[in-house]
Tab-separated table of C-alpha atoms in Angstrom:
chain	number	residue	atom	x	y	z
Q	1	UNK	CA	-3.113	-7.760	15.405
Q	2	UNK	CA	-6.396	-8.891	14.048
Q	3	UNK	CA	-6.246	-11.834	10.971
Q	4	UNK	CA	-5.664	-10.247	7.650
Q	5	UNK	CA	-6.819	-11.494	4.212
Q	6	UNK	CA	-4.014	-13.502	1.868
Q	7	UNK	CA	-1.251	-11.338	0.642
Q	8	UNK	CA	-1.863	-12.335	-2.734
Q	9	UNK	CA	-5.840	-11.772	-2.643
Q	10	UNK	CA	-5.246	-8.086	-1.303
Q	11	UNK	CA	-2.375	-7.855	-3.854
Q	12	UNK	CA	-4.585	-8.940	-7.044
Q	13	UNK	CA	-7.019	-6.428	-5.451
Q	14	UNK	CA	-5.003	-3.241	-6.057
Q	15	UNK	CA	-3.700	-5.154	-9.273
Q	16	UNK	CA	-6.905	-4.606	-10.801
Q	17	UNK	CA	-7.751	-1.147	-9.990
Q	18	UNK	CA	-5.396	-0.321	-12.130
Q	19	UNK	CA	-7.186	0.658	-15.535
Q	20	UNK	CA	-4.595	-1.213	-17.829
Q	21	UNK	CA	-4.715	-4.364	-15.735
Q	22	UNK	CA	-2.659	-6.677	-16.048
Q	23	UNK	CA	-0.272	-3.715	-16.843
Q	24	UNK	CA	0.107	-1.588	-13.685
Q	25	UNK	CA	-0.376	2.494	-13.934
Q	26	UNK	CA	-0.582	4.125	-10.380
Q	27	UNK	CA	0.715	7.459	-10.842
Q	28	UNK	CA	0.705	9.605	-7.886
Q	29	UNK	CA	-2.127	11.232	-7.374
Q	30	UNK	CA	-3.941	9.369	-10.201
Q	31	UNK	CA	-7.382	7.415	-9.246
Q	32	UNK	CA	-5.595	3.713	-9.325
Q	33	UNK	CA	-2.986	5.516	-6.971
Q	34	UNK	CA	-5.729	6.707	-4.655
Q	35	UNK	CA	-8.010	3.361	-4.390
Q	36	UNK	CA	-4.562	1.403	-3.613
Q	37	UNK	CA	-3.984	4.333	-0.757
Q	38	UNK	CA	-7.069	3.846	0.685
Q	39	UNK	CA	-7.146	0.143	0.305
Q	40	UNK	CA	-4.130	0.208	2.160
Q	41	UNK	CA	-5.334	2.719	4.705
Q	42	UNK	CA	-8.480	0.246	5.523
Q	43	UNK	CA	-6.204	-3.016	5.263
Q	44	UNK	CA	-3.616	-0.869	8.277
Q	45	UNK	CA	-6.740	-0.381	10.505
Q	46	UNK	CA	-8.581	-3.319	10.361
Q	47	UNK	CA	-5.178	-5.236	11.374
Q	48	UNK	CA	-5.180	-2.956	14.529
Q	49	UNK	CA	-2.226	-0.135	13.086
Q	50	UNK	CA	-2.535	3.218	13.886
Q	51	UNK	CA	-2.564	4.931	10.355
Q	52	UNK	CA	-1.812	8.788	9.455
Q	53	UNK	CA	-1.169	10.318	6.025
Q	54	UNK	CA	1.204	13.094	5.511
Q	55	UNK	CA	0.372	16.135	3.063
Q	56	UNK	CA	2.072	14.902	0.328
Q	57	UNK	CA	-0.181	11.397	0.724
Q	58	UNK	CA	2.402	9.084	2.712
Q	59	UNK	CA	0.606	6.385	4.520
Q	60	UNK	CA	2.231	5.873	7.808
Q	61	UNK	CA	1.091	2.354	9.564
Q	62	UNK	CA	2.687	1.945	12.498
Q	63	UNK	CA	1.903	-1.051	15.306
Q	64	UNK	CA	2.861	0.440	18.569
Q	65	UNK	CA	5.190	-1.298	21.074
Q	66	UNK	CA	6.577	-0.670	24.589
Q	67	UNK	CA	8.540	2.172	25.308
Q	68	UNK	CA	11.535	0.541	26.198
Q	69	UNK	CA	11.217	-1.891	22.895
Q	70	UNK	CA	13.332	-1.531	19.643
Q	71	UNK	CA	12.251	0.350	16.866
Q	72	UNK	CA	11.634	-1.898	13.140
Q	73	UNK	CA	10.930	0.649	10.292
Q	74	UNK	CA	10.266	-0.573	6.645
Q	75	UNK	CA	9.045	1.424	4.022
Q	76	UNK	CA	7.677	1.082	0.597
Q	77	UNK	CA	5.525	2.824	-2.478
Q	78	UNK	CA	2.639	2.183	-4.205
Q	79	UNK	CA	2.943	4.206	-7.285
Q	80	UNK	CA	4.241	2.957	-10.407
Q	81	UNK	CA	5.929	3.512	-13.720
Q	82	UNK	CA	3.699	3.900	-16.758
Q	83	UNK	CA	2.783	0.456	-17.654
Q	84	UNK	CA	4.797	-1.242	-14.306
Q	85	UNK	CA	4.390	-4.800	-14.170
Q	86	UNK	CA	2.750	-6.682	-10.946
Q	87	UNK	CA	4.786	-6.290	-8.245
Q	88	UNK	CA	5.837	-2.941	-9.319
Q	89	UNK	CA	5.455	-0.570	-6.245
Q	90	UNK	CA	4.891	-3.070	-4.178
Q	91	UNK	CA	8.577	-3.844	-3.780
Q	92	UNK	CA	10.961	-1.705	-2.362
Q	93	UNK	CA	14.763	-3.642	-1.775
């Protein structure tokens, strides 16, 4: 995978697309909810994932191993609540 920027610089970045900044408002489909998407899609290929959005707008970013390797999934969302706080979205345990 190719070097990609601090987690907390790319973090503050979709932090402030959100028009309520600091508050956080990325309902689906909203603008903020489509410049984080396709932040997220541009951060995925430029660390060397192979990226592919479903119809309903899931970003799928997967690094692709050996055939005989174990499979790792994580997921997580991007949207928020009205008004979410920083991390929300961002988060998913």
């Amino acid at each position: 995978m190719k070097d990609i920027p601090d987690l907390n610089d790319q973090l503050q970045l979709i932090a402030h697309a959100s028009p309520t900044f600091p508050k956080q408002n990325r309902l689906v489909y909203s603008p903020a909810w489509t410049t984080a998407q396709q932040q997220l899609i541009q951060w995925a290929l430029a660390g060397g994932l192979t990226v592919s959005v479903d119809d309903y707008g899931n970003v799928y970013a997967d690094l692709v191993g050996k055939d005989d390797a174990k499979v790792v999934a994580t997921g997580s969302h991007i949207d928020t609540v009205k008004d979410g706080g920083f991390l929300m979205g961002y988060m998913a345990f």
